[in-house]
């Protein structure tokens, strides 16, 4: 299952992603955690110290390796140079699985121990000013999008992405790559403004969008969120002393997390798990092709000097039944 946490800066995306990741790990589930946010804080939120976080390999620096591995022997993708972030897999492409070892994980993922269970952590690397403009070609999140589009994940396997709600993810189609998108919102006008923008994009693409209220202090906050986002409000989370202690560098054992917050995390997991039955790999593949053609036309063809529409393999559908190519 692929899960995104999005929301306004400072809303609590990283905090809630990290709690959800800890929760899944505590259940013994296989987890890949991905930091694709502008502010790269997921490593520290999972307990890494500054030096460990700074030493994580950046996916953005390893794009050639990622592209070369994923294109495999796909005859429609002649070289890594013509592979852009939206290039879809086809016959001959190599696909990623959550539980396997592969050269992409070797290069880009590092194990993080959480109360005895390890998760894999991958990070895009720090964003520069150029990443925040319209520079699609060098997009940091492009490496993540490529991986998601080549990743075949099953039930009870989790890929959790801490992500910005920026325009980059809308232009590329990144926002359509998830079974569930948790929009973290504080009970303020600014907090819900990102929801409105997201909802508009989400509606056109059938995105499973759920709002997680954060830093909620009482019934008035809940009423406010309910009035603003209606049925999309899944659950609310209040101030957590556990989180505060963790931020002081003294993380208590995860089993000591407040009961209300534990219940909230359980509900997130139930929501994700129940999305499995609504999965539609054909639509998933169709959407990646849609955004690839859009990106090809708007900048990719010109940039690579190739007709990138020819990369689309019309007979290919990503899915759990697709045989791995070696
Ligand atoms: N439920 C909570 N209880 C206590 N502290 C919280 C809670 N949620 C968030 N915080 C604190 O609020 C601050 C911002 O949270 P966080 O870093 O998770 O937000 P973010 O959306 O990832 O921000 P950014 O946009 O900077 O990446 C952090 O110091 C975090 O510890
Ligand atoms: Mg963050």
GROMACS .gro file of C-alpha atoms and ligand atoms in nm:
model
  358
    1UNK     CA    1   0.000   0.000   0.000
    2UNK     CA    2   0.125   0.345  -0.091
    3UNK     CA    3   0.047   0.624   0.151
    4UNK     CA    4   0.123   0.997   0.138
    5UNK     CA    5   0.118   1.255   0.414
    6UNK     CA    6   0.069   1.604   0.274
    7UNK     CA    7  -0.031   1.941   0.416
    8UNK     CA    8   0.078   2.293   0.489
    9UNK     CA    9   0.430   2.358   0.617
   10UNK     CA   10   0.448   2.293   0.989
   11UNK     CA   11   0.111   2.115   1.004
   12UNK     CA   12   0.266   1.793   1.134
   13UNK     CA   13   0.327   1.585   0.818
   14UNK     CA   14   0.661   1.457   0.937
   15UNK     CA   15   0.539   1.395   1.291
   16UNK     CA   16   0.235   1.197   1.178
   17UNK     CA   17   0.427   1.011   0.905
   18UNK     CA   18   0.687   0.908   1.159
   19UNK     CA   19   0.425   0.796   1.412
   20UNK     CA   20   0.246   0.594   1.146
   21UNK     CA   21   0.574   0.437   1.037
   22UNK     CA   22   0.656   0.348   1.399
   23UNK     CA   23   0.308   0.204   1.441
   24UNK     CA   24   0.340  -0.016   1.131
   25UNK     CA   25   0.687  -0.128   1.233
   26UNK     CA   26   0.561  -0.216   1.580
   27UNK     CA   27   0.301  -0.439   1.410
   28UNK     CA   28   0.588  -0.616   1.233
   29UNK     CA   29   0.482  -0.491   0.887
   30UNK     CA   30   0.740  -0.434   0.614
   31UNK     CA   31   0.775  -0.058   0.562
   32UNK     CA   32   0.959   0.167   0.322
   33UNK     CA   33   0.967   0.524   0.455
   34UNK     CA   34   1.034   0.800   0.202
   35UNK     CA   35   1.120   1.160   0.283
   36UNK     CA   36   1.011   1.367  -0.017
   37UNK     CA   37   0.940   1.687   0.169
   38UNK     CA   38   1.116   2.018   0.115
   39UNK     CA   39   1.222   2.012   0.477
   40UNK     CA   40   1.400   1.680   0.522
   41UNK     CA   41   1.310   1.587   0.877
   42UNK     CA   42   1.182   1.231   0.856
   43UNK     CA   43   1.516   1.075   0.953
   44UNK     CA   44   1.542   1.272   1.278
   45UNK     CA   45   1.172   1.206   1.349
   46UNK     CA   46   1.255   0.836   1.325
   47UNK     CA   47   1.530   0.885   1.580
   48UNK     CA   48   1.841   0.945   1.368
   49UNK     CA   49   2.089   1.195   1.505
   50UNK     CA   50   2.213   1.484   1.295
   51UNK     CA   51   2.519   1.304   1.162
   52UNK     CA   52   2.321   0.991   1.073
   53UNK     CA   53   2.055   1.196   0.893
   54UNK     CA   54   2.318   1.396   0.705
   55UNK     CA   55   2.484   1.072   0.598
   56UNK     CA   56   2.175   0.930   0.426
   57UNK     CA   57   2.222   0.881   0.052
   58UNK     CA   58   2.013   1.125  -0.153
   59UNK     CA   59   1.791   0.966  -0.419
   60UNK     CA   60   1.822   1.287  -0.620
   61UNK     CA   61   2.197   1.221  -0.659
   62UNK     CA   62   2.142   0.865  -0.775
   63UNK     CA   63   1.895   0.919  -1.057
   64UNK     CA   64   2.117   0.768  -1.330
   65UNK     CA   65   2.152   0.446  -1.130
   66UNK     CA   66   1.779   0.435  -1.055
   67UNK     CA   67   1.690   0.493  -1.420
   68UNK     CA   68   1.935   0.239  -1.552
   69UNK     CA   69   1.810  -0.027  -1.315
   70UNK     CA   70   1.440   0.037  -1.373
   71UNK     CA   71   1.454   0.054  -1.751
   72UNK     CA   72   1.613  -0.292  -1.754
   73UNK     CA   73   1.580  -0.429  -2.107
   74UNK     CA   74   1.270  -0.228  -2.197
   75UNK     CA   75   1.327  -0.162  -2.570
   76UNK     CA   76   1.106   0.149  -2.558
   77UNK     CA   77   1.346   0.326  -2.321
   78UNK     CA   78   1.667   0.345  -2.521
   79UNK     CA   79   1.883   0.507  -2.252
   80UNK     CA   80   1.873   0.650  -1.902
   81UNK     CA   81   1.913   0.989  -2.068
   82UNK     CA   82   1.572   0.969  -2.232
   83UNK     CA   83   1.404   0.843  -1.917
   84UNK     CA   84   1.217   1.121  -1.739
   85UNK     CA   85   1.044   1.109  -1.403
   86UNK     CA   86   0.715   1.005  -1.561
   87UNK     CA   87   0.848   0.737  -1.799
   88UNK     CA   88   0.619   0.442  -1.730
   89UNK     CA   89   0.733   0.082  -1.698
   90UNK     CA   90   0.670  -0.159  -1.986
   91UNK     CA   91   0.772  -0.502  -2.105
   92UNK     CA   92   1.136  -0.551  -1.998
   93UNK     CA   93   1.134  -0.289  -1.722
   94UNK     CA   94   1.251  -0.394  -1.379
   95UNK     CA   95   0.994  -0.354  -1.103
   96UNK     CA   96   1.053  -0.296  -0.734
   97UNK     CA   97   0.899  -0.500  -0.451
   98UNK     CA   98   0.873  -0.385  -0.093
   99UNK     CA   99   1.042  -0.688   0.064
  100UNK     CA  100   1.319  -0.764  -0.185
  101UNK     CA  101   1.678  -0.647  -0.201
  102UNK     CA  102   1.775  -0.467  -0.519
  103UNK     CA  103   2.040  -0.221  -0.640
  104UNK     CA  104   1.804   0.076  -0.591
  105UNK     CA  105   1.758   0.000  -0.222
  106UNK     CA  106   2.129  -0.081  -0.190
  107UNK     CA  107   2.211   0.265  -0.323
  108UNK     CA  108   1.930   0.471  -0.174
  109UNK     CA  109   1.778   0.301   0.131
  110UNK     CA  110   1.915   0.266   0.482
  111UNK     CA  111   1.772   0.055   0.764
  112UNK     CA  112   1.639   0.240   1.067
  113UNK     CA  113   1.580   0.040   1.386
  114UNK     CA  114   1.254   0.123   1.563
  115UNK     CA  115   1.204  -0.055   1.892
  116UNK     CA  116   1.348  -0.374   1.749
  117UNK     CA  117   1.187  -0.361   1.405
  118UNK     CA  118   1.373  -0.213   1.111
  119UNK     CA  119   1.221  -0.006   0.831
  120UNK     CA  120   1.391   0.108   0.512
  121UNK     CA  121   1.436   0.484   0.485
  122UNK     CA  122   1.488   0.663   0.155
  123UNK     CA  123   1.532   1.039   0.120
  124UNK     CA  124   1.521   1.270  -0.182
  125UNK     CA  125   1.796   1.487  -0.035
  126UNK     CA  126   1.781   1.856   0.048
  127UNK     CA  127   1.597   2.084  -0.191
  128UNK     CA  128   1.770   2.382  -0.348
  129UNK     CA  129   1.612   2.700  -0.485
  130UNK     CA  130   1.620   2.546  -0.833
  131UNK     CA  131   1.408   2.252  -0.712
  132UNK     CA  132   1.134   2.485  -0.597
  133UNK     CA  133   1.091   2.655  -0.933
  134UNK     CA  134   0.953   2.501  -1.248
  135UNK     CA  135   1.261   2.290  -1.313
  136UNK     CA  136   1.083   1.963  -1.390
  137UNK     CA  137   1.392   1.800  -1.534
  138UNK     CA  138   1.591   1.820  -1.215
  139UNK     CA  139   1.301   1.760  -0.984
  140UNK     CA  140   1.412   1.594  -0.661
  141UNK     CA  141   1.084   1.413  -0.625
  142UNK     CA  142   1.129   1.267  -0.974
  143UNK     CA  143   1.333   0.982  -0.829
  144UNK     CA  144   1.048   0.901  -0.590
  145UNK     CA  145   0.789   0.918  -0.864
  146UNK     CA  146   0.990   0.679  -1.083
  147UNK     CA  147   1.020   0.435  -0.795
  148UNK     CA  148   0.649   0.453  -0.712
  149UNK     CA  149   0.559   0.392  -1.076
  150UNK     CA  150   0.778   0.083  -1.084
  151UNK     CA  151   0.680  -0.045  -0.740
  152UNK     CA  152   0.448  -0.340  -0.701
  153UNK     CA  153   0.331  -0.342  -0.343
  154UNK     CA  154   0.090  -0.591  -0.192
  155UNK     CA  155  -0.150  -0.605   0.097
  156UNK     CA  156   0.024  -0.561   0.435
  157UNK     CA  157   0.326  -0.395   0.272
  158UNK     CA  158   0.359  -0.022   0.324
  159UNK     CA  159   0.534   0.263   0.148
  160UNK     CA  160   0.488   0.584   0.348
  161UNK     CA  161   0.586   0.914   0.185
  162UNK     CA  162   0.629   1.239   0.377
  163UNK     CA  163   0.556   1.487   0.102
  164UNK     CA  164   0.503   1.850   0.027
  165UNK     CA  165   0.171   1.957  -0.124
  166UNK     CA  166   0.356   2.168  -0.379
  167UNK     CA  167   0.276   2.233  -0.744
  168UNK     CA  168   0.551   1.992  -0.849
  169UNK     CA  169   0.348   1.694  -0.732
  170UNK     CA  170   0.039   1.815  -0.921
  171UNK     CA  171   0.225   1.879  -1.247
  172UNK     CA  172   0.390   1.540  -1.251
  173UNK     CA  173   0.105   1.328  -1.127
  174UNK     CA  174   0.287   1.229  -0.809
  175UNK     CA  175  -0.031   1.305  -0.613
  176UNK     CA  176  -0.212   1.023  -0.795
  177UNK     CA  177   0.036   0.753  -0.690
  178UNK     CA  178  -0.115   0.666  -0.352
  179UNK     CA  179  -0.385   0.435  -0.221
  180UNK     CA  180  -0.457   0.688   0.052
  181UNK     CA  181  -0.345   1.048   0.092
  182UNK     CA  182  -0.359   1.183   0.445
  183UNK     CA  183  -0.388   1.558   0.443
  184UNK     CA  184  -0.267   1.689   0.777
  185UNK     CA  185  -0.452   2.005   0.875
  186UNK     CA  186  -0.440   2.227   1.180
  187UNK     CA  187  -0.777   2.372   1.276
  188UNK     CA  188  -0.709   2.711   1.121
  189UNK     CA  189  -0.811   2.877   0.795
  190UNK     CA  190  -0.461   2.838   0.660
  191UNK     CA  191  -0.460   2.477   0.770
  192UNK     CA  192  -0.764   2.391   0.562
  193UNK     CA  193  -0.671   2.608   0.262
  194UNK     CA  194  -0.429   2.342   0.138
  195UNK     CA  195  -0.710   2.090   0.171
  196UNK     CA  196  -0.929   2.291  -0.068
  197UNK     CA  197  -0.657   2.311  -0.329
  198UNK     CA  198  -0.580   1.942  -0.294
  199UNK     CA  199  -0.944   1.845  -0.307
  200UNK     CA  200  -0.985   2.010  -0.645
  201UNK     CA  201  -0.702   1.816  -0.801
  202UNK     CA  202  -0.805   1.502  -0.618
  203UNK     CA  203  -1.164   1.508  -0.743
  204UNK     CA  204  -1.062   1.478  -1.108
  205UNK     CA  205  -0.843   1.176  -1.043
  206UNK     CA  206  -1.038   0.978  -0.785
  207UNK     CA  207  -0.781   1.028  -0.510
  208UNK     CA  208  -0.852   0.868  -0.172
  209UNK     CA  209  -0.813   1.184   0.035
  210UNK     CA  210  -0.860   1.184   0.412
  211UNK     CA  211  -0.800   1.473   0.649
  212UNK     CA  212  -0.614   1.416   0.974
  213UNK     CA  213  -0.668   1.711   1.208
  214UNK     CA  214  -0.356   1.787   1.408
  215UNK     CA  215  -0.280   2.001   1.714
  216UNK     CA  216  -0.649   1.985   1.793
  217UNK     CA  217  -0.724   2.121   2.140
  218UNK     CA  218  -1.093   2.063   2.199
  219UNK     CA  219  -1.445   2.021   2.061
  220UNK     CA  220  -1.442   2.365   1.899
  221UNK     CA  221  -1.140   2.268   1.692
  222UNK     CA  222  -1.309   1.946   1.587
  223UNK     CA  223  -1.629   2.135   1.497
  224UNK     CA  224  -1.428   2.380   1.289
  225UNK     CA  225  -1.258   2.104   1.093
  226UNK     CA  226  -1.583   1.914   1.047
  227UNK     CA  227  -1.751   2.230   0.914
  228UNK     CA  228  -1.464   2.299   0.673
  229UNK     CA  229  -1.389   1.953   0.536
  230UNK     CA  230  -1.701   1.754   0.619
  231UNK     CA  231  -1.691   1.380   0.564
  232UNK     CA  232  -1.327   1.392   0.461
  233UNK     CA  233  -1.228   1.440   0.825
  234UNK     CA  234  -1.103   1.098   0.937
  235UNK     CA  235  -0.963   1.163   1.282
  236UNK     CA  236  -0.805   1.433   1.495
  237UNK     CA  237  -0.485   1.426   1.697
  238UNK     CA  238  -0.409   1.648   1.992
  239UNK     CA  239  -0.084   1.763   2.145
  240UNK     CA  240   0.135   1.463   2.223
  241UNK     CA  241   0.373   1.462   2.517
  242UNK     CA  242   0.534   1.155   2.361
  243UNK     CA  243   0.620   1.362   2.051
  244UNK     CA  244   0.750   1.645   2.266
  245UNK     CA  245   0.975   1.407   2.460
  246UNK     CA  246   1.102   1.263   2.133
  247UNK     CA  247   1.184   1.614   2.011
  248UNK     CA  248   1.390   1.665   2.324
  249UNK     CA  249   1.598   1.370   2.212
  250UNK     CA  250   1.454   1.139   2.474
  251UNK     CA  251   1.218   0.914   2.283
  252UNK     CA  252   1.015   0.695   2.517
  253UNK     CA  253   0.939   0.345   2.401
  254UNK     CA  254   0.670   0.358   2.134
  255UNK     CA  255   0.435   0.147   2.344
  256UNK     CA  256   0.412   0.447   2.579
  257UNK     CA  257   0.242   0.663   2.313
  258UNK     CA  258  -0.086   0.810   2.442
  259UNK     CA  259  -0.388   0.581   2.395
  260UNK     CA  260  -0.588   0.834   2.195
  261UNK     CA  261  -0.301   0.874   1.951
  262UNK     CA  262  -0.257   0.500   1.928
  263UNK     CA  263  -0.626   0.469   1.839
  264UNK     CA  264  -0.582   0.736   1.573
  265UNK     CA  265  -0.291   0.543   1.420
  266UNK     CA  266  -0.498   0.225   1.422
  267UNK     CA  267  -0.768   0.406   1.232
  268UNK     CA  268  -0.517   0.528   0.975
  269UNK     CA  269  -0.404   0.171   0.924
  270UNK     CA  270  -0.760   0.038   0.893
  271UNK     CA  271  -0.830   0.310   0.637
  272UNK     CA  272  -0.523   0.216   0.436
  273UNK     CA  273  -0.590  -0.158   0.458
  274UNK     CA  274  -0.949  -0.121   0.344
  275UNK     CA  275  -0.830   0.073   0.037
  276UNK     CA  276  -0.668  -0.249  -0.088
  277UNK     CA  277  -0.997  -0.384  -0.216
  278UNK     CA  278  -1.059  -0.070  -0.420
  279UNK     CA  279  -0.727  -0.088  -0.595
  280UNK     CA  280  -0.736  -0.053  -0.969
  281UNK     CA  281  -0.400  -0.121  -1.133
  282UNK     CA  282  -0.536  -0.043  -1.476
  283UNK     CA  283  -0.637   0.303  -1.368
  284UNK     CA  284  -0.303   0.339  -1.188
  285UNK     CA  285  -0.119   0.259  -1.511
  286UNK     CA  286  -0.351   0.477  -1.720
  287UNK     CA  287  -0.287   0.776  -1.496
  288UNK     CA  288   0.090   0.739  -1.516
  289UNK     CA  289   0.063   0.729  -1.894
  290UNK     CA  290  -0.162   1.036  -1.890
  291UNK     CA  291   0.090   1.239  -1.689
  292UNK     CA  292   0.381   1.106  -1.891
  293UNK     CA  293   0.226   1.224  -2.218
  294UNK     CA  294   0.153   1.561  -2.057
  295UNK     CA  295   0.510   1.599  -1.934
  296UNK     CA  296   0.653   1.472  -2.263
  297UNK     CA  297   0.465   1.736  -2.455
  298UNK     CA  298   0.521   2.027  -2.220
  299UNK     CA  299   0.898   1.985  -2.170
  300UNK     CA  300   1.026   1.626  -2.198
  301UNK     CA  301   1.040   1.583  -2.576
  302UNK     CA  302   1.225   1.908  -2.617
  303UNK     CA  303   1.459   1.838  -2.332
  304UNK     CA  304   1.559   1.488  -2.439
  305UNK     CA  305   1.527   1.532  -2.816
  306UNK     CA  306   1.319   1.214  -2.831
  307UNK     CA  307   0.953   1.135  -2.888
  308UNK     CA  308   0.871   1.024  -2.536
  309UNK     CA  309   0.518   0.917  -2.623
  310UNK     CA  310   0.685   0.616  -2.788
  311UNK     CA  311   0.796   0.500  -2.442
  312UNK     CA  312   0.441   0.399  -2.358
  313UNK     CA  313   0.386   0.024  -2.383
  314UNK     CA  314   0.016   0.003  -2.471
  315UNK     CA  315  -0.023  -0.355  -2.354
  316UNK     CA  316   0.142  -0.314  -2.015
  317UNK     CA  317  -0.048  -0.298  -1.688
  318UNK     CA  318   0.141  -0.271  -1.359
  319UNK     CA  319   0.016  -0.511  -1.096
  320UNK     CA  320   0.097  -0.782  -0.848
  321UNK     CA  321   0.073  -1.047  -1.117
  322UNK     CA  322   0.335  -0.891  -1.342
  323UNK     CA  323   0.637  -1.118  -1.365
  324UNK     CA  324   0.962  -0.969  -1.243
  325UNK     CA  325   1.218  -0.916  -1.514
  326UNK     CA  326   1.585  -0.987  -1.452
  327LIG     N1  327   0.051   1.615   1.772
  327LIG     C1  328   0.162   1.683   1.807
  327LIG     N2  329   0.201   1.691   1.935
  327LIG     C2  330   0.312   1.760   1.971
  327LIG     N3  331   0.389   1.825   1.884
  327LIG     C3  332   0.355   1.823   1.754
  327LIG     C4  333   0.241   1.749   1.708
  327LIG     N4  334   0.232   1.763   1.573
  327LIG     C5  335   0.337   1.838   1.537
  327LIG     N5  336   0.410   1.876   1.644
  327LIG     C6  337   0.528   1.962   1.643
  327LIG     O1  338   0.505   2.068   1.552
  327LIG     C7  339   0.624   2.096   1.476
  327LIG     C8  340   0.594   2.084   1.328
  327LIG     O2  341   0.563   1.950   1.299
  327LIG     P1  342   0.622   1.872   1.173
  327LIG     O3  343   0.766   1.899   1.160
  327LIG     O4  344   0.577   1.733   1.184
  327LIG     O5  345   0.543   1.947   1.058
  327LIG     P2  346   0.564   1.937   0.900
  327LIG     O6  347   0.432   1.955   0.839
  327LIG     O7  348   0.640   1.817   0.866
  327LIG     O8  349   0.652   2.067   0.878
  327LIG     P3  350   0.746   2.105   0.753
  327LIG     O9  351   0.654   2.165   0.654
  327LIG    O10  352   0.842   2.199   0.813
  327LIG    O11  353   0.809   1.978   0.704
  327LIG     C9  354   0.730   1.999   1.523
  327LIG    O12  355   0.810   2.062   1.619
  327LIG    C10  356   0.648   1.887   1.587
  327LIG    O13  357   0.715   1.820   1.685
  328LIG    MG1  358   0.816   1.792   0.757
   0.00000   0.00000   0.00000
